[in-house]
Tab-separated table of C-alpha atoms and ligand atoms in Angstrom:
chain	number	residue	atom	x	y	z
U	1	MET	CA	95.833	157.368	137.069
U	2	MET	CA	98.613	155.629	134.779
U	3	MET	CA	99.519	158.158	132.221
U	4	ASN	CA	99.683	156.583	128.429
U	5	ALA	CA	101.966	157.602	125.853
U	6	ALA	CA	100.501	158.055	122.939
U	7	ILE	CA	102.043	158.399	119.195
U	8	THR	CA	100.428	162.028	118.088
U	9	GLY	CA	103.371	162.748	115.239
U	10	TRP	CA	105.286	161.043	112.769
U	11	GLY	CA	107.533	162.287	109.553
U	12	LYS	CA	109.513	160.070	107.887
U	13	CYS	CA	112.855	161.639	105.249
U	14	MET	CA	113.706	159.479	102.674
U	15	PRO	CA	116.721	159.989	100.088
U	16	PRO	CA	115.933	159.840	96.953
U	17	ALA	CA	118.414	158.286	95.421
U	18	VAL	CA	117.081	155.024	94.960
U	19	LEU	CA	120.160	151.843	94.010
U	20	THR	CA	118.569	148.634	92.547
U	21	ASN	CA	119.294	144.968	91.696
U	22	ALA	CA	120.522	145.722	88.505
U	23	ASP	CA	122.645	148.728	90.223
U	24	LEU	CA	123.777	146.098	92.218
U	25	SER	CA	124.185	143.315	89.958
U	26	THR	CA	126.917	145.888	88.125
U	27	PHE	CA	129.549	144.577	90.707
U	28	LEU	CA	129.024	142.170	92.394
U	29	GLU	CA	128.098	138.377	91.211
U	30	THR	CA	124.721	138.514	91.702
U	31	ASP	CA	121.642	139.245	89.867
U	32	ASP	CA	117.811	140.027	90.494
U	33	GLU	CA	115.866	137.015	90.323
U	34	TRP	CA	118.066	135.823	93.529
U	35	ILE	CA	117.158	138.935	95.593
U	36	VAL	CA	114.202	138.962	94.733
U	37	SER	CA	113.498	135.836	95.154
U	38	ARG	CA	115.686	135.165	98.445
U	39	THR	CA	114.981	138.119	100.273
U	40	GLY	CA	112.037	140.264	98.678
U	41	MET	CA	113.169	143.397	97.762
U	42	HIS	CA	113.211	144.893	94.241
U	43	GLU	CA	115.253	148.393	95.537
U	44	ARG	CA	116.467	150.363	97.595
U	45	ARG	CA	118.021	154.531	99.148
U	46	VAL	CA	121.602	155.649	99.590
U	47	SER	CA	121.949	158.462	101.135
U	48	HIS	CA	123.250	162.101	99.890
U	49	VAL	CA	123.591	163.683	103.378
U	50	PRO	CA	124.342	162.710	107.304
U	51	ALA	CA	122.048	160.720	108.820
U	52	ILE	CA	121.633	163.768	111.994
U	53	GLU	CA	120.438	165.115	108.560
U	54	MET	CA	117.549	162.856	107.539
U	55	ALA	CA	117.078	162.718	111.143
U	56	THR	CA	116.185	166.587	111.679
U	57	VAL	CA	113.981	166.247	108.290
U	58	ALA	CA	112.265	163.439	109.982
U	59	ALA	CA	111.688	164.986	113.704
U	60	ALA	CA	111.176	168.474	112.120
U	61	ARG	CA	108.180	166.874	109.716
U	62	ALA	CA	106.584	164.351	113.117
U	63	LEU	CA	106.508	167.707	115.049
U	64	ALA	CA	104.467	169.687	112.332
U	65	CYS	CA	102.010	167.013	112.060
U	66	ALA	CA	102.187	166.873	116.192
U	67	GLY	CA	101.476	170.236	116.181
U	68	LEU	CA	104.593	171.225	118.850
U	69	ALA	CA	106.995	173.810	118.427
U	70	ALA	CA	110.398	172.200	118.694
U	71	GLY	CA	110.548	174.665	122.555
U	72	ASP	CA	108.129	172.248	123.162
U	73	VAL	CA	110.263	168.994	122.813
U	74	ASP	CA	111.567	167.002	126.910
U	75	LEU	CA	113.435	164.403	125.884
U	76	ILE	CA	114.762	163.704	122.129
U	77	VAL	CA	115.314	159.329	120.972
U	78	TYR	CA	118.242	158.686	118.808
U	79	GLY	CA	117.387	155.037	117.979
U	80	SER	CA	120.186	154.357	115.657
U	81	CYS	CA	123.037	151.893	114.923
U	82	SER	CA	124.880	153.374	112.619
U	83	ASN	CA	126.202	156.689	114.229
U	84	ASP	CA	129.483	158.617	113.063
U	85	GLU	CA	130.933	159.304	116.513
U	86	GLN	CA	130.109	157.947	119.851
U	87	VAL	CA	131.508	160.875	121.576
U	88	PRO	CA	129.210	163.294	121.003
U	89	ASN	CA	125.905	161.974	120.989
U	90	SER	CA	123.565	162.255	117.201
U	91	ALA	CA	120.857	162.745	119.253
U	92	SER	CA	122.020	165.871	120.258
U	93	GLY	CA	122.844	166.736	116.434
U	94	VAL	CA	119.088	166.559	116.124
U	95	GLN	CA	118.440	168.735	119.005
U	96	VAL	CA	120.482	171.329	117.817
U	97	ARG	CA	119.233	171.541	114.684
U	98	LEU	CA	115.453	172.051	115.369
U	99	GLY	CA	116.268	174.207	118.772
U	100	ALA	CA	114.748	172.024	120.887
U	101	ALA	CA	116.210	174.629	124.205
U	102	HIS	CA	114.347	172.778	126.297
U	103	ALA	CA	115.234	168.701	125.850
U	104	ALA	CA	117.836	166.092	126.793
U	105	SER	CA	119.056	164.415	124.665
U	106	MET	CA	119.807	160.280	123.947
U	107	ASP	CA	121.438	157.675	121.696
U	108	ILE	CA	120.176	153.799	121.804
U	109	ASN	CA	121.516	150.962	119.892
U	110	THR	CA	119.759	147.479	120.211
U	111	ALA	CA	121.169	147.392	116.152
U	112	CYS	CA	117.365	147.096	113.821
U	113	THR	CA	115.365	147.637	117.046
U	114	SER	CA	116.674	150.539	118.021
U	115	PHE	CA	113.504	152.693	117.134
U	116	LEU	CA	111.778	150.564	119.722
U	117	TYR	CA	113.396	150.446	122.155
U	118	GLY	CA	113.432	154.398	122.532
U	119	VAL	CA	109.607	153.948	121.965
U	120	SER	CA	109.387	151.668	124.900
U	121	SER	CA	112.278	154.325	126.660
U	122	ALA	CA	110.323	157.237	125.936
U	123	ALA	CA	106.936	156.347	127.351
U	124	ALA	CA	108.752	154.618	129.864
U	125	MET	CA	109.800	158.634	131.270
U	126	ILE	CA	106.071	160.102	130.061
U	127	ARG	CA	104.796	157.927	132.828
U	128	THR	CA	106.689	158.696	134.966
U	129	GLY	CA	107.154	162.232	134.411
U	130	ALA	CA	109.842	162.905	133.908
U	131	VAL	CA	108.840	164.499	130.398
U	132	ARG	CA	105.346	164.753	128.780
U	133	ASN	CA	106.687	165.615	125.208
U	134	ALA	CA	109.432	162.953	123.458
U	135	VAL	CA	110.131	162.395	119.212
U	136	VAL	CA	112.190	159.266	118.740
U	137	ILE	CA	113.630	158.300	115.950
U	138	GLY	CA	114.270	155.574	113.716
U	139	VAL	CA	117.344	156.002	111.146
U	140	GLU	CA	119.915	154.696	109.484
U	141	LEU	CA	122.904	155.332	107.101
U	142	ILE	CA	124.038	151.813	106.753
U	143	SER	CA	125.707	152.222	103.085
U	144	PRO	CA	128.843	153.888	104.431
U	145	TYR	CA	130.247	151.148	106.457
U	146	MET	CA	128.834	148.926	103.911
U	147	ASP	CA	131.051	145.550	103.342
U	148	TRP	CA	129.989	146.423	99.536
U	149	SER	CA	132.595	143.601	97.912
U	150	ASN	CA	130.634	140.935	99.709
U	151	ARG	CA	126.803	140.371	97.995
U	152	GLY	CA	125.361	138.354	100.790
U	153	VAL	CA	125.350	141.282	103.337
U	154	ALA	CA	125.482	144.278	100.606
U	155	VAL	CA	122.010	143.583	98.856
U	156	LEU	CA	120.104	143.482	101.565
U	157	PHE	CA	120.117	146.973	103.726
U	158	GLY	CA	119.238	150.903	102.666
U	159	ASP	CA	119.195	153.776	104.610
U	160	GLY	CA	116.046	155.847	105.554
U	161	CYS	CA	114.461	157.587	108.753
U	162	ALA	CA	111.411	158.030	110.326
U	163	ALA	CA	110.724	160.106	113.771
U	164	VAL	CA	107.534	160.105	115.638
U	165	VAL	CA	106.808	162.784	118.058
U	166	LEU	CA	104.457	160.756	121.889
U	167	GLN	CA	103.134	162.995	124.719
U	168	ALA	CA	101.086	161.958	127.953
U	169	THR	CA	97.868	161.518	127.250
U	170	ASP	CA	95.252	160.506	130.227
U	171	GLU	CA	93.324	158.454	126.947
U	172	PRO	CA	93.303	155.149	126.781
U	173	PHE	CA	95.392	154.854	123.944
U	174	GLY	CA	98.842	155.102	122.724
U	175	LEU	CA	101.567	152.597	123.642
U	176	LEU	CA	99.115	149.292	125.895
U	177	GLY	CA	102.733	146.972	126.638
U	178	GLU	CA	105.421	146.061	124.697
U	179	LYS	CA	107.938	142.692	124.923
U	180	LEU	CA	111.555	142.774	124.739
U	181	GLY	CA	114.634	139.962	124.912
U	182	CYS	CA	117.195	139.711	122.958
U	183	TYR	CA	119.531	135.971	122.026
U	184	ALA	CA	122.985	136.198	123.193
U	185	GLU	CA	123.887	133.763	122.478
U	186	SER	CA	123.728	134.266	119.360
U	187	ARG	CA	125.700	137.925	118.905
U	188	GLN	CA	127.745	136.474	116.794
U	189	ALA	CA	125.651	136.113	114.089
U	190	LEU	CA	125.983	140.098	112.996
U	191	ARG	CA	129.135	141.803	114.186
U	192	VAL	CA	130.278	144.156	111.966
U	193	ARG	CA	133.477	145.390	112.749
U	194	GLY	CA	135.166	148.395	111.624
U	195	MET	CA	131.346	150.297	112.740
U	196	GLY	CA	131.733	152.746	115.281
U	197	CYS	CA	134.879	153.455	117.420
U	198	THR	CA	135.283	150.719	119.047
U	199	TYR	CA	137.943	149.832	116.462
U	200	ALA	CA	139.896	152.984	116.829
U	201	ASN	CA	143.345	152.848	117.824
U	202	ARG	CA	142.922	148.653	116.992
U	203	GLY	CA	144.661	148.696	112.678
U	204	LEU	CA	140.597	148.800	111.250
U	205	THR	CA	139.945	151.846	109.127
U	206	LEU	CA	135.873	153.085	109.186
U	207	GLY	CA	136.767	153.151	105.816
U	208	ASP	CA	137.557	149.348	106.560
U	209	THR	CA	134.870	147.530	107.959
U	210	GLN	CA	134.059	144.001	107.915
U	211	TRP	CA	130.574	141.983	108.112
U	212	ASP	CA	130.892	139.219	110.005
U	213	PHE	CA	127.145	137.731	108.960
U	214	ASP	CA	125.494	134.357	109.426
U	215	GLY	CA	121.887	135.063	107.579
U	216	GLN	CA	120.459	131.852	108.013
U	217	GLU	CA	120.933	131.861	111.506
U	218	ILE	CA	119.594	134.605	111.895
U	219	PHE	CA	116.937	134.157	109.630
U	220	LYS	CA	115.870	130.979	112.380
U	221	ARG	CA	116.029	133.321	115.109
U	222	ALA	CA	114.480	136.531	113.894
U	223	VAL	CA	111.322	133.952	112.645
U	224	HIS	CA	111.250	132.808	115.992
U	225	GLY	CA	112.063	135.721	118.543
U	226	MET	CA	109.246	138.321	116.579
U	227	GLY	CA	107.143	135.238	116.831
U	228	GLU	CA	107.260	134.147	119.916
U	229	ALA	CA	107.442	138.237	121.620
U	230	ALA	CA	104.355	138.492	119.555
U	231	ALA	CA	103.154	135.710	121.130
U	232	GLU	CA	103.810	136.958	124.204
U	233	VAL	CA	102.330	140.894	124.395
U	234	MET	CA	99.631	139.856	122.909
U	235	LYS	CA	98.577	137.723	125.371
U	236	LYS	CA	100.113	140.141	128.841
U	237	CYS	CA	97.377	142.937	126.892
U	238	GLY	CA	94.611	140.166	126.605
U	239	VAL	CA	93.938	141.109	122.884
U	240	GLN	CA	94.009	138.304	120.998
U	241	ALA	CA	95.450	137.941	117.282
U	242	SER	CA	92.137	138.033	115.183
U	243	ASP	CA	92.046	142.314	116.896
U	244	VAL	CA	94.611	143.046	114.822
U	245	ASP	CA	93.804	145.887	112.357
U	246	LEU	CA	97.810	146.447	111.415
U	247	VAL	CA	101.113	144.402	111.630
U	248	VAL	CA	103.868	146.499	111.038
U	249	PRO	CA	107.150	144.939	111.844
U	250	HIS	CA	110.994	144.826	111.032
U	251	GLN	CA	112.050	144.080	106.777
U	252	ALA	CA	114.821	142.108	107.343
U	253	ASN	CA	113.741	139.973	104.228
U	254	LEU	CA	109.868	138.755	103.110
U	255	ARG	CA	110.424	135.918	104.225
U	256	ILE	CA	110.408	136.226	107.863
U	257	ILE	CA	107.320	138.283	108.387
U	258	GLU	CA	105.556	135.765	105.899
U	259	ALA	CA	106.802	132.994	107.969
U	260	VAL	CA	105.935	135.221	111.801
U	261	VAL	CA	102.573	136.776	110.751
U	262	LYS	CA	101.925	132.755	109.780
U	263	ARG	CA	102.905	131.949	113.568
U	264	ILE	CA	100.588	134.000	114.562
U	265	HIS	CA	98.180	133.451	112.828
U	266	VAL	CA	97.350	137.000	111.334
U	267	PRO	CA	96.677	136.974	106.916
U	268	LEU	CA	99.740	138.823	105.098
U	269	ASP	CA	97.180	141.468	104.295
U	270	LYS	CA	96.863	142.845	107.517
U	271	VAL	CA	99.937	143.699	107.288
U	272	MET	CA	102.619	147.181	106.375
U	273	LEU	CA	105.134	145.592	103.804
U	274	THR	CA	108.256	148.189	102.373
U	275	VAL	CA	110.906	145.409	102.143
U	276	GLN	CA	110.124	146.131	98.579
U	277	ARG	CA	111.278	149.390	97.750
U	278	TYR	CA	113.900	149.608	100.688
U	279	GLY	CA	114.902	146.729	101.581
U	280	ASN	CA	116.270	146.031	105.524
U	281	MET	CA	117.011	150.100	106.680
U	282	SER	CA	117.714	148.718	110.150
U	283	ALA	CA	116.078	151.025	113.384
U	284	ALA	CA	114.145	152.866	110.317
U	285	THR	CA	112.531	149.479	109.498
U	286	VAL	CA	109.535	149.972	112.108
U	287	PRO	CA	108.615	154.231	111.767
U	288	VAL	CA	109.022	154.007	107.507
U	289	ALA	CA	106.546	151.394	107.770
U	290	LEU	CA	104.187	153.419	110.514
U	291	VAL	CA	104.377	156.789	107.996
U	292	GLU	CA	103.459	155.059	105.087
U	293	ALA	CA	100.829	153.097	107.027
U	294	LEU	CA	99.232	156.483	108.058
U	295	GLU	CA	100.665	158.318	105.332
U	296	THR	CA	98.133	155.422	102.871
U	297	GLY	CA	95.242	154.686	105.260
U	298	ARG	CA	96.151	151.900	106.974
U	299	VAL	CA	95.559	152.706	109.898
U	300	THR	CA	91.881	154.437	110.997
U	301	PRO	CA	91.001	155.803	114.326
U	302	GLY	CA	90.748	153.321	117.348
U	303	SER	CA	93.394	150.221	115.168
U	304	LEU	CA	94.868	147.743	117.320
U	305	LEU	CA	99.149	147.441	115.445
U	306	LEU	CA	101.086	145.222	116.456
U	307	MET	CA	104.622	145.790	115.743
U	308	PRO	CA	107.068	142.771	115.700
U	309	ALA	CA	111.406	143.092	115.833
U	310	PHE	CA	114.633	141.934	115.428
U	311	GLY	CA	117.716	142.909	114.919
U	312	ALA	CA	121.456	142.172	116.184
U	313	GLY	CA	122.741	141.217	119.931
U	314	LEU	CA	120.117	139.619	119.066
U	315	THR	CA	117.727	142.027	119.874
U	316	LEU	CA	113.747	141.346	120.726
U	317	CYS	CA	111.143	143.229	120.621
U	318	ALA	CA	107.149	143.732	120.440
U	319	HIS	CA	105.059	146.474	120.611
U	320	LEU	CA	100.860	146.817	120.935
U	321	ILE	CA	100.001	149.925	120.436
U	322	ARG	CA	96.208	151.283	120.260
U	323	TRP	CA	95.721	154.343	117.879
U	324	GLY	CA	93.964	156.821	119.030
U	325	GLN	CA	91.595	159.328	116.767
U	326	ARG	CA	93.732	161.316	114.531
U	327	VAL	CA	94.869	159.897	111.605
U	328	THR	CA	95.820	163.042	110.095
U	329	PRO	CA	98.738	165.713	110.727
U	330	LEU	CA	98.051	168.734	112.205
U	331	GLY	CA	100.417	170.692	110.607
U	332	THR	CA	103.541	170.608	107.875
U	333	THR	CA	106.847	172.149	107.113
U	334	ASP	CA	108.708	173.811	104.880
U	335	ILE	CA	111.763	172.075	106.026
U	336	ASP	CA	113.893	169.083	103.732
U	337	LEU	CA	116.851	168.057	102.471
U	338	PRO	CA	118.784	169.769	99.720
U	339	PRO	CA	118.885	168.199	96.481
U	340	CYS	CA	120.697	165.310	95.133
U	341	THR	CA	122.537	165.355	92.647
U	342	GLU	CA	124.208	161.975	91.912
U	343	THR	CA	122.798	158.418	91.522
U	344	ALA	CA	123.015	156.117	93.779
U	345	LEU	CA	125.186	153.560	92.363
U	346	ASP	CA	127.645	156.955	91.583
U	347	MET	CA	127.841	157.714	95.509
U	348	VAL	CA	128.003	154.094	96.737
U	349	ASN	CA	130.993	153.335	93.642
U	350	ARG	CA	132.654	156.205	95.394
U	351	ILE	CA	132.513	154.349	98.761
U	352	ARG	CA	134.074	151.402	97.439
U	353	GLN	CA	136.705	153.434	95.782
U	354	VAL	CA	137.094	155.538	99.052
U	355	LYS	CA	137.977	152.303	100.759
U	356	ALA	CA	140.060	150.833	98.169
U	357	SER	CA	142.642	153.661	98.757
U	358	ALA	CA	141.914	153.476	102.372
U	359	VAL	CA	142.723	149.735	102.840
U	360	GLU	CA	145.434	150.705	100.245
U	361	ARG	CA	146.882	152.735	102.050
U	362	SER	CA	147.018	150.865	105.757
U	363	GLY	CA	146.713	146.984	105.526
U	364	ALA	CA	143.948	147.253	107.733
U	365	ALA	CA	142.076	144.478	105.235
U	366	LEU	CA	145.478	142.487	106.756
U	367	MET	CA	144.642	143.148	110.588
U	368	ALA	CA	141.537	141.658	110.480
U	369	PRO	CA	141.997	138.225	111.478
U	370	THR	CA	144.687	139.467	114.369
U	371	LEU	CA	140.861	141.269	114.888
U	372	ALA	CA	138.972	138.647	115.389
U	373	GLU	CA	141.594	136.097	117.612
U	374	THR	CA	142.039	139.421	120.190
U	375	LEU	CA	138.112	140.177	120.207
U	376	GLY	CA	136.833	136.158	120.515
U	377	SER	CA	134.114	134.826	118.574
U	378	ARG	CA	131.669	136.579	120.977
G	1	COA	C1	121.007	136.141	103.753
G	1	COA	C2	119.701	135.098	103.104
G	1	COA	C3	118.622	136.335	102.141
G	1	COA	C4	120.321	134.563	102.161
G	1	COA	O1	119.169	133.321	102.375
G	1	COA	P1	119.058	132.817	102.057
G	1	COA	O2	117.595	131.682	101.069
G	1	COA	O3	119.687	131.492	103.124
G	1	COA	O4	120.560	131.628	101.356
G	1	COA	P2	122.199	130.752	101.103
G	1	COA	O5	122.505	131.839	102.120
G	1	COA	O6	121.577	129.674	101.255
G	1	COA	O7	122.509	131.049	100.722
G	1	COA	C5	122.462	130.965	99.310
G	1	COA	C6	123.709	130.272	97.397
G	1	COA	O8	123.932	131.724	97.728
G	1	COA	C7	124.510	132.499	97.184
G	1	COA	N1	124.043	134.316	97.516
G	1	COA	C8	124.873	134.411	99.090
G	1	COA	N2	123.561	136.262	98.253
G	1	COA	C9	124.070	136.579	97.312
G	1	COA	C10	123.152	137.648	96.439
G	1	COA	N3	123.176	138.572	97.155
G	1	COA	N4	123.032	136.895	95.000
G	1	COA	C11	123.371	135.097	94.634
G	1	COA	N5	124.201	134.804	94.886
G	1	COA	C12	123.953	135.176	96.508
G	1	COA	C13	125.422	132.046	98.288
G	1	COA	O9	126.735	133.128	98.047
G	1	COA	C14	125.438	130.110	98.648
G	1	COA	O10	125.780	130.344	97.317
G	1	COA	P3	126.062	128.492	97.445
G	1	COA	O11	124.680	127.653	97.939
G	1	COA	O12	126.977	128.229	96.987
G	1	COA	O13	127.055	128.302	98.652
G	1	COA	C15	118.728	134.939	104.144
G	1	COA	O14	119.416	134.064	105.506
G	1	COA	C16	117.971	135.581	105.841
G	1	COA	O15	117.259	136.700	105.167
G	1	COA	N6	119.183	136.579	106.460
G	1	COA	C17	118.165	137.481	107.429
G	1	COA	C18	118.728	138.624	107.595
G	1	COA	C19	119.833	139.474	108.077
G	1	COA	O16	120.128	138.858	108.535
G	1	COA	N7	118.828	140.287	108.191
G	1	COA	C20	120.148	141.702	108.872
G	1	COA	C21	119.567	140.939	110.381
G	1	COA	S1	118.442	142.768	110.893
């Protein structure tokens, strides 16, 4: 009999410092009215700790929720595009902090879809019998890599993290199916130059990220891609839109979500929304929304969940999950982040100052066009 992969634990770790639209308008030519009307966003979070620290707290909470010990974990999947290092991977950093001595650890980067691609990878390994207990993390620490002088992107993103435990089960629930894809011909619509290590020795430093961002192209592709992926996975699994109890979508823009659910004929009151409070947390968006749906009683025993997402690449996907019986945690943990002593605006202003002095020191900004020419537009 085919083994299923079910979510049996969940936990989030949201950094406490809140960056409001008013904070952004202290250093950008923008205002609350523009941001709310174009995106639905009112505020987002800025982390005072490294991404691996957020991921460790979220993973520990998810394990406690599932009633598992760190030693029970066979696999850790770390979904993110904001890793500080490529080598060693970030999943191993979570593994050593958790003390998950028997786990394998891997990173997945498909940008905003990384968590869901991670769910697919872990579920596939559970189905082959390679692993039984997996922790899948969606985490993003974008604030240090943001170009805070670019109002077209700086208002859109936030930091955050959540994790789930996926376990092997013979019961008929868990991940029913997924559609994965990528509009690679539009990959140039979202490129962050200087994020990650590709640019080492090429004149750009990590203090000097530049965002190539075609918002309207991404908007159109997102509505099309999420809508198509959602329709395809429903068809594949023999499910109607009216069977879906809750949509837990990626949240890059409230208007994108509204257009997607209209396209697939699901009413907005069946959608879990966090975009107003957290902005776009890339890979962390879907798992944080899922955890909050559980915390607020919006996932009930046997619920059918639809999770469409898209991200840089432009990667896209949609997952269907049949929830099991348990919607409450088996246990909790005391693990938490250290207290945050700065405001979000103070942290952002410090990042802006560090970048300004790094650019001045290296002349990196002047080299950016040369790099773009070298790499070409795709
Ligand atoms: C980015 C996005 C919100 C822009 O919304 P839009 O309605 O397309 O707005 P436009 O790009 O047409 O910009 C309209 C005007 O607002 C200005 N503008 C851009 N950002 C602004 C800001 N933060 N505050 C004020 N004005 C802003 C632009 O300069 C432009 O001015 P102009 O008409 O004088 O040139 C929208 O395109 C979007 O959500 N895209 C997808 C999101 C995404 O890519 N997420 C990441 C991938 S997961």
